[in-house]
N, C-alpha and C. Protein backbone atom coordinates (compact mmCIF):
# COMPACT_ATOMS: atom_id res chain seq x y z
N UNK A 1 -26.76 -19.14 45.68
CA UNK A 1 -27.17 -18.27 44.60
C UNK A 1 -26.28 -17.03 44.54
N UNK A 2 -26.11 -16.45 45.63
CA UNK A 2 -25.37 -15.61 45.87
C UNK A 2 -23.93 -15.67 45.11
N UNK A 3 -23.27 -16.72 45.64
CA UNK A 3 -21.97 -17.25 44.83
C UNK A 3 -21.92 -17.37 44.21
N UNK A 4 -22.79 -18.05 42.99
CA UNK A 4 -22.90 -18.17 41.62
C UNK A 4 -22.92 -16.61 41.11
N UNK A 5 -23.58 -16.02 41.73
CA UNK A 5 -23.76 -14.51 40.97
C UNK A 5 -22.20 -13.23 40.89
N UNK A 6 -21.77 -13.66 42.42
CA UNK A 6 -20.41 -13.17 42.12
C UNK A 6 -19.00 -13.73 41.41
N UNK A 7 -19.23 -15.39 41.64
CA UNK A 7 -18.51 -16.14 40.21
C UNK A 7 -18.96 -15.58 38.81
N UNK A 8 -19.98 -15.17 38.33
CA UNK A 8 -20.68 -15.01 37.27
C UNK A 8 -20.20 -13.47 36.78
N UNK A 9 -20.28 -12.86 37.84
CA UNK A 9 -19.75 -11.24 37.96
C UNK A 9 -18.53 -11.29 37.55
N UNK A 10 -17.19 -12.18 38.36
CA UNK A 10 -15.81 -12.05 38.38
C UNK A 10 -15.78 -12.64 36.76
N UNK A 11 -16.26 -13.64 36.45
CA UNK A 11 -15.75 -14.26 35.21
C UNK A 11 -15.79 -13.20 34.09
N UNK A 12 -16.94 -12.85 33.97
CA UNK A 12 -17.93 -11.27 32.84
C UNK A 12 -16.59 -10.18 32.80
N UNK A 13 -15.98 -9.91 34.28
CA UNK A 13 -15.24 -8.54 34.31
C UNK A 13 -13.58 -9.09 33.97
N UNK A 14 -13.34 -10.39 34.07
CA UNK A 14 -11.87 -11.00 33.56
C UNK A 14 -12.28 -10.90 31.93
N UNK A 15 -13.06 -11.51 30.69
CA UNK A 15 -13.18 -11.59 30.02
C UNK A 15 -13.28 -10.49 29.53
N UNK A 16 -13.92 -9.07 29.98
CA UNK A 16 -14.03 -8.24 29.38
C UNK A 16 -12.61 -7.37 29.51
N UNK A 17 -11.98 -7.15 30.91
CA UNK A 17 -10.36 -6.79 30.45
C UNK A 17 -9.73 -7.64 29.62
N UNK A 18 -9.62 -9.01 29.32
CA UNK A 18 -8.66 -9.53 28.57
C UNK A 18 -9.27 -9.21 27.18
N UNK A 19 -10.74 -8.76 26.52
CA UNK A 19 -10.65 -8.09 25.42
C UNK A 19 -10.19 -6.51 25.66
N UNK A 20 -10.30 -6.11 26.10
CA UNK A 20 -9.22 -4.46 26.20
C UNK A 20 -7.92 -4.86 26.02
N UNK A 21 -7.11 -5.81 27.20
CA UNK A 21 -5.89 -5.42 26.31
C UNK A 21 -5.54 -6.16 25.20
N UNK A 22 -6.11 -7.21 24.61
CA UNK A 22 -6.19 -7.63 22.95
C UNK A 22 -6.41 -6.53 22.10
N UNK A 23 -7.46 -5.67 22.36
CA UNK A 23 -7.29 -4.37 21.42
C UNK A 23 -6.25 -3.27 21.38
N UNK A 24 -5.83 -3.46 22.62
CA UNK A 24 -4.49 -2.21 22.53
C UNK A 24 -3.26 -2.82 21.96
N UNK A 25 -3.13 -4.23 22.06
CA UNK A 25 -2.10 -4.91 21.32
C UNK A 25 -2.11 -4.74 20.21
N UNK A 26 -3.47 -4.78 19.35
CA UNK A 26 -3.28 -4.77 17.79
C UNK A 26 -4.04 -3.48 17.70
N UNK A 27 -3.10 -2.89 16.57
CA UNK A 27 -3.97 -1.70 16.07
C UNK A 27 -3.96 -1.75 14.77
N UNK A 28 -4.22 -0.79 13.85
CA UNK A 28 -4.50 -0.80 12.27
C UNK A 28 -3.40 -0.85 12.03
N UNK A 29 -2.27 -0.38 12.69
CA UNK A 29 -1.15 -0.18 11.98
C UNK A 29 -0.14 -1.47 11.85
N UNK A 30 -1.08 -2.27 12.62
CA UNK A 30 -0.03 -3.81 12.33
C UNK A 30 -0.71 -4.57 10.98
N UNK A 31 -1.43 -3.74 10.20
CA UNK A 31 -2.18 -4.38 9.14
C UNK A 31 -1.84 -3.64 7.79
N UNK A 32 -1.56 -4.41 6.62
CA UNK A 32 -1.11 -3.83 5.29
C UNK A 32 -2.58 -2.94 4.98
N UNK A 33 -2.22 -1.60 5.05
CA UNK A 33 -3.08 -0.62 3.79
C UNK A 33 -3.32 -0.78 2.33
N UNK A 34 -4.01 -1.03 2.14
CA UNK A 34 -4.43 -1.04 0.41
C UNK A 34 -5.58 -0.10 -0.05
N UNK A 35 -4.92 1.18 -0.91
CA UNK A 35 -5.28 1.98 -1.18
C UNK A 35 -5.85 1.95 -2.63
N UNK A 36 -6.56 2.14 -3.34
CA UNK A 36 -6.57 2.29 -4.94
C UNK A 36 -7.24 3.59 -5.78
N UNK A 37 -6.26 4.02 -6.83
CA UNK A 37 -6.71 5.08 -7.34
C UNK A 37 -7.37 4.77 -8.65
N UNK A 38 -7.88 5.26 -9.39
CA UNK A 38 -8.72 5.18 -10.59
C UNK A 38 -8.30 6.47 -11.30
N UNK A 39 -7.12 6.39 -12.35
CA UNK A 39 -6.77 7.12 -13.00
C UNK A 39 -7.02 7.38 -14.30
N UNK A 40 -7.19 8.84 -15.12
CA UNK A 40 -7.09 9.26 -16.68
C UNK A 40 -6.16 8.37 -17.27
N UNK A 41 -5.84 8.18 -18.36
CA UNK A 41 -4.16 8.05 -18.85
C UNK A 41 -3.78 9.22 -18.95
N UNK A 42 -4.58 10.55 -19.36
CA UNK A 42 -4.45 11.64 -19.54
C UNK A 42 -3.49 11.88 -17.97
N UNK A 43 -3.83 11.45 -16.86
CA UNK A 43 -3.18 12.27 -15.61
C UNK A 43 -1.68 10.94 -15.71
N UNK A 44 -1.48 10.50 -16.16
CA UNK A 44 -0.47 9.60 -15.88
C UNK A 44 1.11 10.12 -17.32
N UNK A 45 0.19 10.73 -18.08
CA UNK A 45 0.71 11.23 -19.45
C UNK A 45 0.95 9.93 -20.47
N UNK A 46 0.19 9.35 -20.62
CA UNK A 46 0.56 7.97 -21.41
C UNK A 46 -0.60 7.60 -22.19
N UNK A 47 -1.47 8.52 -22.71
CA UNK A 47 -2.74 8.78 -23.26
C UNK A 47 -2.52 8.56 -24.56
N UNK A 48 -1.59 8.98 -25.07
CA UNK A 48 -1.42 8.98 -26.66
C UNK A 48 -0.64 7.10 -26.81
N UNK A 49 -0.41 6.09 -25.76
CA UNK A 49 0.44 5.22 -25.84
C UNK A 49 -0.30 4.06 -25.26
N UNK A 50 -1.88 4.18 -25.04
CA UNK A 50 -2.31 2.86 -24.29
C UNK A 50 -3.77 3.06 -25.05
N UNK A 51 -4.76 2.37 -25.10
CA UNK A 51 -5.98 2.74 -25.58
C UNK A 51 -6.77 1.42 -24.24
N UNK A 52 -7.51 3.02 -23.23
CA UNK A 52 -8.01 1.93 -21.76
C UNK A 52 -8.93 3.55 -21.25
N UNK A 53 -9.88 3.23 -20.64
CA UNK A 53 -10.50 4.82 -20.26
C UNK A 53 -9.58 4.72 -18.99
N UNK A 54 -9.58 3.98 -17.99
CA UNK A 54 -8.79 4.03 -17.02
C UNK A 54 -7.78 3.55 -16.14
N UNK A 55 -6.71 3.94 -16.07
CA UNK A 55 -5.69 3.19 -15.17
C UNK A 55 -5.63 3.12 -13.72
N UNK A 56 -5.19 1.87 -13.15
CA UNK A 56 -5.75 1.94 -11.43
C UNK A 56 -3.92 2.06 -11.18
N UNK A 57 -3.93 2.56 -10.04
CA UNK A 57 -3.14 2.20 -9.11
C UNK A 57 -2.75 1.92 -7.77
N UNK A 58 -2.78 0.80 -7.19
CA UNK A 58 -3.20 0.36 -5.86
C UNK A 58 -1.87 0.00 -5.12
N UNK A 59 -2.38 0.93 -4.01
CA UNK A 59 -0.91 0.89 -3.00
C UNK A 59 -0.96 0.21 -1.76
N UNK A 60 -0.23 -0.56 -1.39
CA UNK A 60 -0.32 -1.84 -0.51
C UNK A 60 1.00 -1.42 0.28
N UNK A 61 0.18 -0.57 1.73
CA UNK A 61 1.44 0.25 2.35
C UNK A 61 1.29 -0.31 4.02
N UNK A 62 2.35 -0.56 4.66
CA UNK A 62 2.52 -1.09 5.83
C UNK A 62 3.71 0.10 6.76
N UNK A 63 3.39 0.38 7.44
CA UNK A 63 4.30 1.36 8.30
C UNK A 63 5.21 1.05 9.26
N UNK A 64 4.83 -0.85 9.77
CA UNK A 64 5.56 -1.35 10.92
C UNK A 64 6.08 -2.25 9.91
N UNK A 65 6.28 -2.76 8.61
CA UNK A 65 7.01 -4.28 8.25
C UNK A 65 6.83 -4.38 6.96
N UNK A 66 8.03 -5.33 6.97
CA UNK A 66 7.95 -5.10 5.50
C UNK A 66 7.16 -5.81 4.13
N UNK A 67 6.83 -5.51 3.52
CA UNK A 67 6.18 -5.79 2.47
C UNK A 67 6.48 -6.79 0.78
N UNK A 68 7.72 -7.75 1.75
CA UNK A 68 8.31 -8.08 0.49
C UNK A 68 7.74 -9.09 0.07
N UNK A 69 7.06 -9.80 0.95
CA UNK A 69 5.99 -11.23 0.75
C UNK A 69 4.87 -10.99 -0.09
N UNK A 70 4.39 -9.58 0.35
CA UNK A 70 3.05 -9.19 -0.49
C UNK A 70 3.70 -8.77 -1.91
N UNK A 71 4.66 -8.54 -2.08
CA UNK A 71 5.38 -8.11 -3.71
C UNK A 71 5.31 -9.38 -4.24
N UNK A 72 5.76 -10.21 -3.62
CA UNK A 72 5.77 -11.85 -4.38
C UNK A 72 4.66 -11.97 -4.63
N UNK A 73 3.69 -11.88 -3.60
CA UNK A 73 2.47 -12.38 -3.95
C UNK A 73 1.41 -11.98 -4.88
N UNK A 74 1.02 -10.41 -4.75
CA UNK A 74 -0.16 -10.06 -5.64
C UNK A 74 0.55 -9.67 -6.80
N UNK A 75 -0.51 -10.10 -7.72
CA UNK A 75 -0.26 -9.74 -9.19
C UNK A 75 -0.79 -8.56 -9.37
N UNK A 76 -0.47 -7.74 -10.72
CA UNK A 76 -1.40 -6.67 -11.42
C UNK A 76 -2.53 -7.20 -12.01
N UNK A 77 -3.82 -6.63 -11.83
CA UNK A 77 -4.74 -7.15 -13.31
C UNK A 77 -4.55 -6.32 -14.02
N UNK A 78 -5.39 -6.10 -15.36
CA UNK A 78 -5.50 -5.26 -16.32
C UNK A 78 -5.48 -3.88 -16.33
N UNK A 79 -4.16 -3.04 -16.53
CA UNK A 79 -4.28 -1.83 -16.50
C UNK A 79 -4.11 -1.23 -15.46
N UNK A 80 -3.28 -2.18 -14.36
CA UNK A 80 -3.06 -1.64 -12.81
C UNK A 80 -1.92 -1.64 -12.77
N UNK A 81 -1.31 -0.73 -12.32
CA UNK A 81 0.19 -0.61 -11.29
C UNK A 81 0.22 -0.79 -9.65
N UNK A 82 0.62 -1.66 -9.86
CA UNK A 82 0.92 -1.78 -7.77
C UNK A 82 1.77 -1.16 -7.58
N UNK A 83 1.84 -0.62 -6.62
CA UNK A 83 2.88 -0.52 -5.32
C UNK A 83 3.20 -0.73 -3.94
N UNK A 84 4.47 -1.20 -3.93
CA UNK A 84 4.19 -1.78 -2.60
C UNK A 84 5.24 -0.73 -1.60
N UNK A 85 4.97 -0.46 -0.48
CA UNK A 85 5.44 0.30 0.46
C UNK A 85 5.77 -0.20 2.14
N UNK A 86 7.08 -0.21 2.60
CA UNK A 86 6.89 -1.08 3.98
C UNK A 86 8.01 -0.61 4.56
N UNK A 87 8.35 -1.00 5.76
CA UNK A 87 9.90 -0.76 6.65
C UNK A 87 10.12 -2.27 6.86
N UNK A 88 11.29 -2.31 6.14
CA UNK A 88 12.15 -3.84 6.94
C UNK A 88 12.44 -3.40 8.33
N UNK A 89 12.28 -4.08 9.58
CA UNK A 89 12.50 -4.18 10.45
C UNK A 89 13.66 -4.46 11.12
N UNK A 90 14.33 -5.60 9.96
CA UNK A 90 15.86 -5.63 10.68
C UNK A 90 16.82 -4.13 10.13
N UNK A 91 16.58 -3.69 9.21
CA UNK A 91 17.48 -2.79 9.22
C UNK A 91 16.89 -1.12 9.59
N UNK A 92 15.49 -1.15 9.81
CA UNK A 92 14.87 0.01 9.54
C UNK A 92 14.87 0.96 8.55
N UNK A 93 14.72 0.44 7.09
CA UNK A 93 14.68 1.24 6.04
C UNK A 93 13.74 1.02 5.34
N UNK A 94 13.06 1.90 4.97
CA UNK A 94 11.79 1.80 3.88
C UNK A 94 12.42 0.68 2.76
N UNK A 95 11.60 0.01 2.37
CA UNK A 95 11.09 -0.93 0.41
C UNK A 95 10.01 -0.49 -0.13
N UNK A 96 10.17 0.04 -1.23
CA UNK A 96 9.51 0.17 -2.29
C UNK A 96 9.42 -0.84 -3.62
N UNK A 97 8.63 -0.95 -4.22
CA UNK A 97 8.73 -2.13 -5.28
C UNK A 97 7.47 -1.80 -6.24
N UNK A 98 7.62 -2.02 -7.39
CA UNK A 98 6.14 -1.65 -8.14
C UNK A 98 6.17 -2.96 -8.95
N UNK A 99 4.85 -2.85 -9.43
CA UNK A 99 4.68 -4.36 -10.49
C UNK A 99 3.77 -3.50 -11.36
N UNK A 100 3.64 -3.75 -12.74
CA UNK A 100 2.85 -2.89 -13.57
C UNK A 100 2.48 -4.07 -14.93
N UNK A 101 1.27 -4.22 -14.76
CA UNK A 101 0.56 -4.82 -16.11
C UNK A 101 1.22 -5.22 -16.92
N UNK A 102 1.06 -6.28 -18.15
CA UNK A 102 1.73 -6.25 -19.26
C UNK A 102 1.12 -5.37 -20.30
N UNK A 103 0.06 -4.94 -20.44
CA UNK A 103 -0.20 -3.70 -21.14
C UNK A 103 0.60 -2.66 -21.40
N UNK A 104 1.13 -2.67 -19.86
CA UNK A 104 1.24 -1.14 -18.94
C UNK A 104 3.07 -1.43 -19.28
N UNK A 105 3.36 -2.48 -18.87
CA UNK A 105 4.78 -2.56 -18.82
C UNK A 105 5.79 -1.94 -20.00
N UNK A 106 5.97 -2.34 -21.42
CA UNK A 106 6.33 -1.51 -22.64
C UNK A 106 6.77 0.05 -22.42
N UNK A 107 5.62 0.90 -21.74
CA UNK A 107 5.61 2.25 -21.42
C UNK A 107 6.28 2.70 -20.34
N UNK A 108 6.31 2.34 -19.28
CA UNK A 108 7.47 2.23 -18.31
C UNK A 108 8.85 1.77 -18.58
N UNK A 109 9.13 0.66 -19.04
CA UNK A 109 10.49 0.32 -19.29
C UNK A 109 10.88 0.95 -20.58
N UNK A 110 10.51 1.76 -20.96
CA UNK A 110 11.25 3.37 -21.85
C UNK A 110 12.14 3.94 -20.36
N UNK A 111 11.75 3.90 -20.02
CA UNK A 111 12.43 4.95 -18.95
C UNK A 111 12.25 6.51 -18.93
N UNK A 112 10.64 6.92 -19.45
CA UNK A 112 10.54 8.65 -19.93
C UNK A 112 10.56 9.08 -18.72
N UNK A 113 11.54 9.94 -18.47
CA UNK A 113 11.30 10.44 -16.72
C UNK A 113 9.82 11.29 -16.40
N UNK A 114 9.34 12.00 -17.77
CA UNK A 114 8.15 12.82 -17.11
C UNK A 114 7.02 11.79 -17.05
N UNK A 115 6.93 10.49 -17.34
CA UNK A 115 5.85 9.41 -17.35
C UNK A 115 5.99 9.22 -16.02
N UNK A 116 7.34 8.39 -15.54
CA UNK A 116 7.70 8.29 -14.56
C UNK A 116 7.60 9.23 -13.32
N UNK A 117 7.69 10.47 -13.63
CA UNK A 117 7.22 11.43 -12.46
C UNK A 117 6.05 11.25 -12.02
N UNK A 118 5.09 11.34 -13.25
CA UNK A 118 3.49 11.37 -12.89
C UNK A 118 2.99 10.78 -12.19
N UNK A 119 3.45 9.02 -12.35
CA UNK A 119 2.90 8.15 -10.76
C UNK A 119 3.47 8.38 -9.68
N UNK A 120 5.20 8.74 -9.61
CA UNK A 120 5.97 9.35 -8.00
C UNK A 120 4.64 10.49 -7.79
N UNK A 121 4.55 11.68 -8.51
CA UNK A 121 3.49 12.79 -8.21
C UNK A 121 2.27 12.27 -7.28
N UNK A 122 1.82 11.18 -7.98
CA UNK A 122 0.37 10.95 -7.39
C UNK A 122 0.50 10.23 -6.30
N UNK A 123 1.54 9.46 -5.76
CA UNK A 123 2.04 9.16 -4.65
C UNK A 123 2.37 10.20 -3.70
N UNK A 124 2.70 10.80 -3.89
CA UNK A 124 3.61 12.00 -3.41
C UNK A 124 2.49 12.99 -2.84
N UNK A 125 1.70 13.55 -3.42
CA UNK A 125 1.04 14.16 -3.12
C UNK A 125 -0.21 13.71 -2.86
N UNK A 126 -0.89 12.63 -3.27
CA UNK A 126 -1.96 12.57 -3.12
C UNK A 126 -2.23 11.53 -1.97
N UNK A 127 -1.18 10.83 -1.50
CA UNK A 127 -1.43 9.25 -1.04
C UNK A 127 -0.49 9.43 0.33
N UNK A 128 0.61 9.83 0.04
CA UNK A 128 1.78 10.05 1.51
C UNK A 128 2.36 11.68 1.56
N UNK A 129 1.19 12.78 1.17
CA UNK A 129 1.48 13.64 1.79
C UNK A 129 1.60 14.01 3.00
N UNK A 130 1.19 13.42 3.65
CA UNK A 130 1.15 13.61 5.64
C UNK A 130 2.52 12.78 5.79
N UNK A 131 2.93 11.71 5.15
CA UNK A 131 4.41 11.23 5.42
C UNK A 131 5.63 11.41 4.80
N UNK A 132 6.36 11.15 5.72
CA UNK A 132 7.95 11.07 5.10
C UNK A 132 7.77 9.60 3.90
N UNK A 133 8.05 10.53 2.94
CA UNK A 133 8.32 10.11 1.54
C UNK A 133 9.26 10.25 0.29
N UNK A 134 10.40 9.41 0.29
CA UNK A 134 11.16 9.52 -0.63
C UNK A 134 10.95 9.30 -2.04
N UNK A 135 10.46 10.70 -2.86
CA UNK A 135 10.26 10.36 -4.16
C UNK A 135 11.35 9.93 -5.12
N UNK A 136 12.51 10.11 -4.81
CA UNK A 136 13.82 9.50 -5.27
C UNK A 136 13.61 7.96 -5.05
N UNK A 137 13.51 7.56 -3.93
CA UNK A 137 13.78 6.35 -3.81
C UNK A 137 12.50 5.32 -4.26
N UNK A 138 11.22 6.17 -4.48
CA UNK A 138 10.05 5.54 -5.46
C UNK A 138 9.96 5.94 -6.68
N UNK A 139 10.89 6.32 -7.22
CA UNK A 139 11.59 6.51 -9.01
C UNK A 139 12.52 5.65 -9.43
N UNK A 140 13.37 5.29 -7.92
CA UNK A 140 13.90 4.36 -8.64
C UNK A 140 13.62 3.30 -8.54
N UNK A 141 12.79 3.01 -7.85
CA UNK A 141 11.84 1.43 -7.62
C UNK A 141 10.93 1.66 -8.79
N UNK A 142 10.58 2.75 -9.45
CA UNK A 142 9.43 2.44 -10.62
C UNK A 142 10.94 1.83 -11.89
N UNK A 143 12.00 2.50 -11.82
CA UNK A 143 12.92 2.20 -13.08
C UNK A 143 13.07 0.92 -12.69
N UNK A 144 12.68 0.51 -12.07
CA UNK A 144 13.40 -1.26 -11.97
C UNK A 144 12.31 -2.05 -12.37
N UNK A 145 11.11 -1.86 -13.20
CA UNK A 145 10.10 -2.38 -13.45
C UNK A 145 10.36 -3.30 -14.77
């Protein structure tokens, strides 16, 4: 009885370290962020050019990898702008990429830079203010839309 109880003991205290270090292996940050905003058109400046009470924009941000699979993959629905945000790994440089509605699309591919500011802005400040963020280099990932 005895033996069984310290077999029973040893097995309980192996299983429970091998979940500790499974959790220190993965953390949040090996997992894509998906953020979403619920915007005016009024805050986007495109109010007088869409008829919608609100525009989303959902950011699908990864800090360890890159994000180019998830660009292939999710679509916009109605009245949404994605963005996608990641570090390629082989070279260590941020990707940016946006996909924007067919509603939405027309108004963007003008190329109005102050339209275009308004979503870098709300990125910028509202979403990766605590990070290093190139609003240059997510202006020109919105012009390539």
């Amino acid at each position: 009885m005895r033996f069984s109880l310290i077999l029973l003991f040893l097995l309980s205290l192996s299983t429970i370290q091998a979940q500790q270090n499974n959790d220190q292996s993965t953390t949040s940050d090996d997992y894509l962020q998906v953020t979403r905003y619920r915007l005016d058109p009024e805050d986007l400046d495109i109010d007088k050019e869409v008829d919608t009470e609100k525009v989303y924009i959902k950011i699908y941000y990864n800090k360890t990898a890159s994000v180019s699979d998830d660009y292939k993959y999710f679509k916009p629905k109605a009245n949404e702008i994605l963005f996608f945000y990641g570090i390629n790994k082989n070279n260590n440089q941020s990707e940016m990429f946006f996909k924007v509605d067919d509603s939405l699309k027309p108004i963007y591919q003008k190329k109005n830079f102050e339209q275009l500011m308004q979503v870098i802005k709300v990125l910028e400040y509202n979403i990766f203010s605590e990070d290093k963020f190139s609003s240059a280099e997510a202006y020109a990932a919105l012009e390539r839309v």
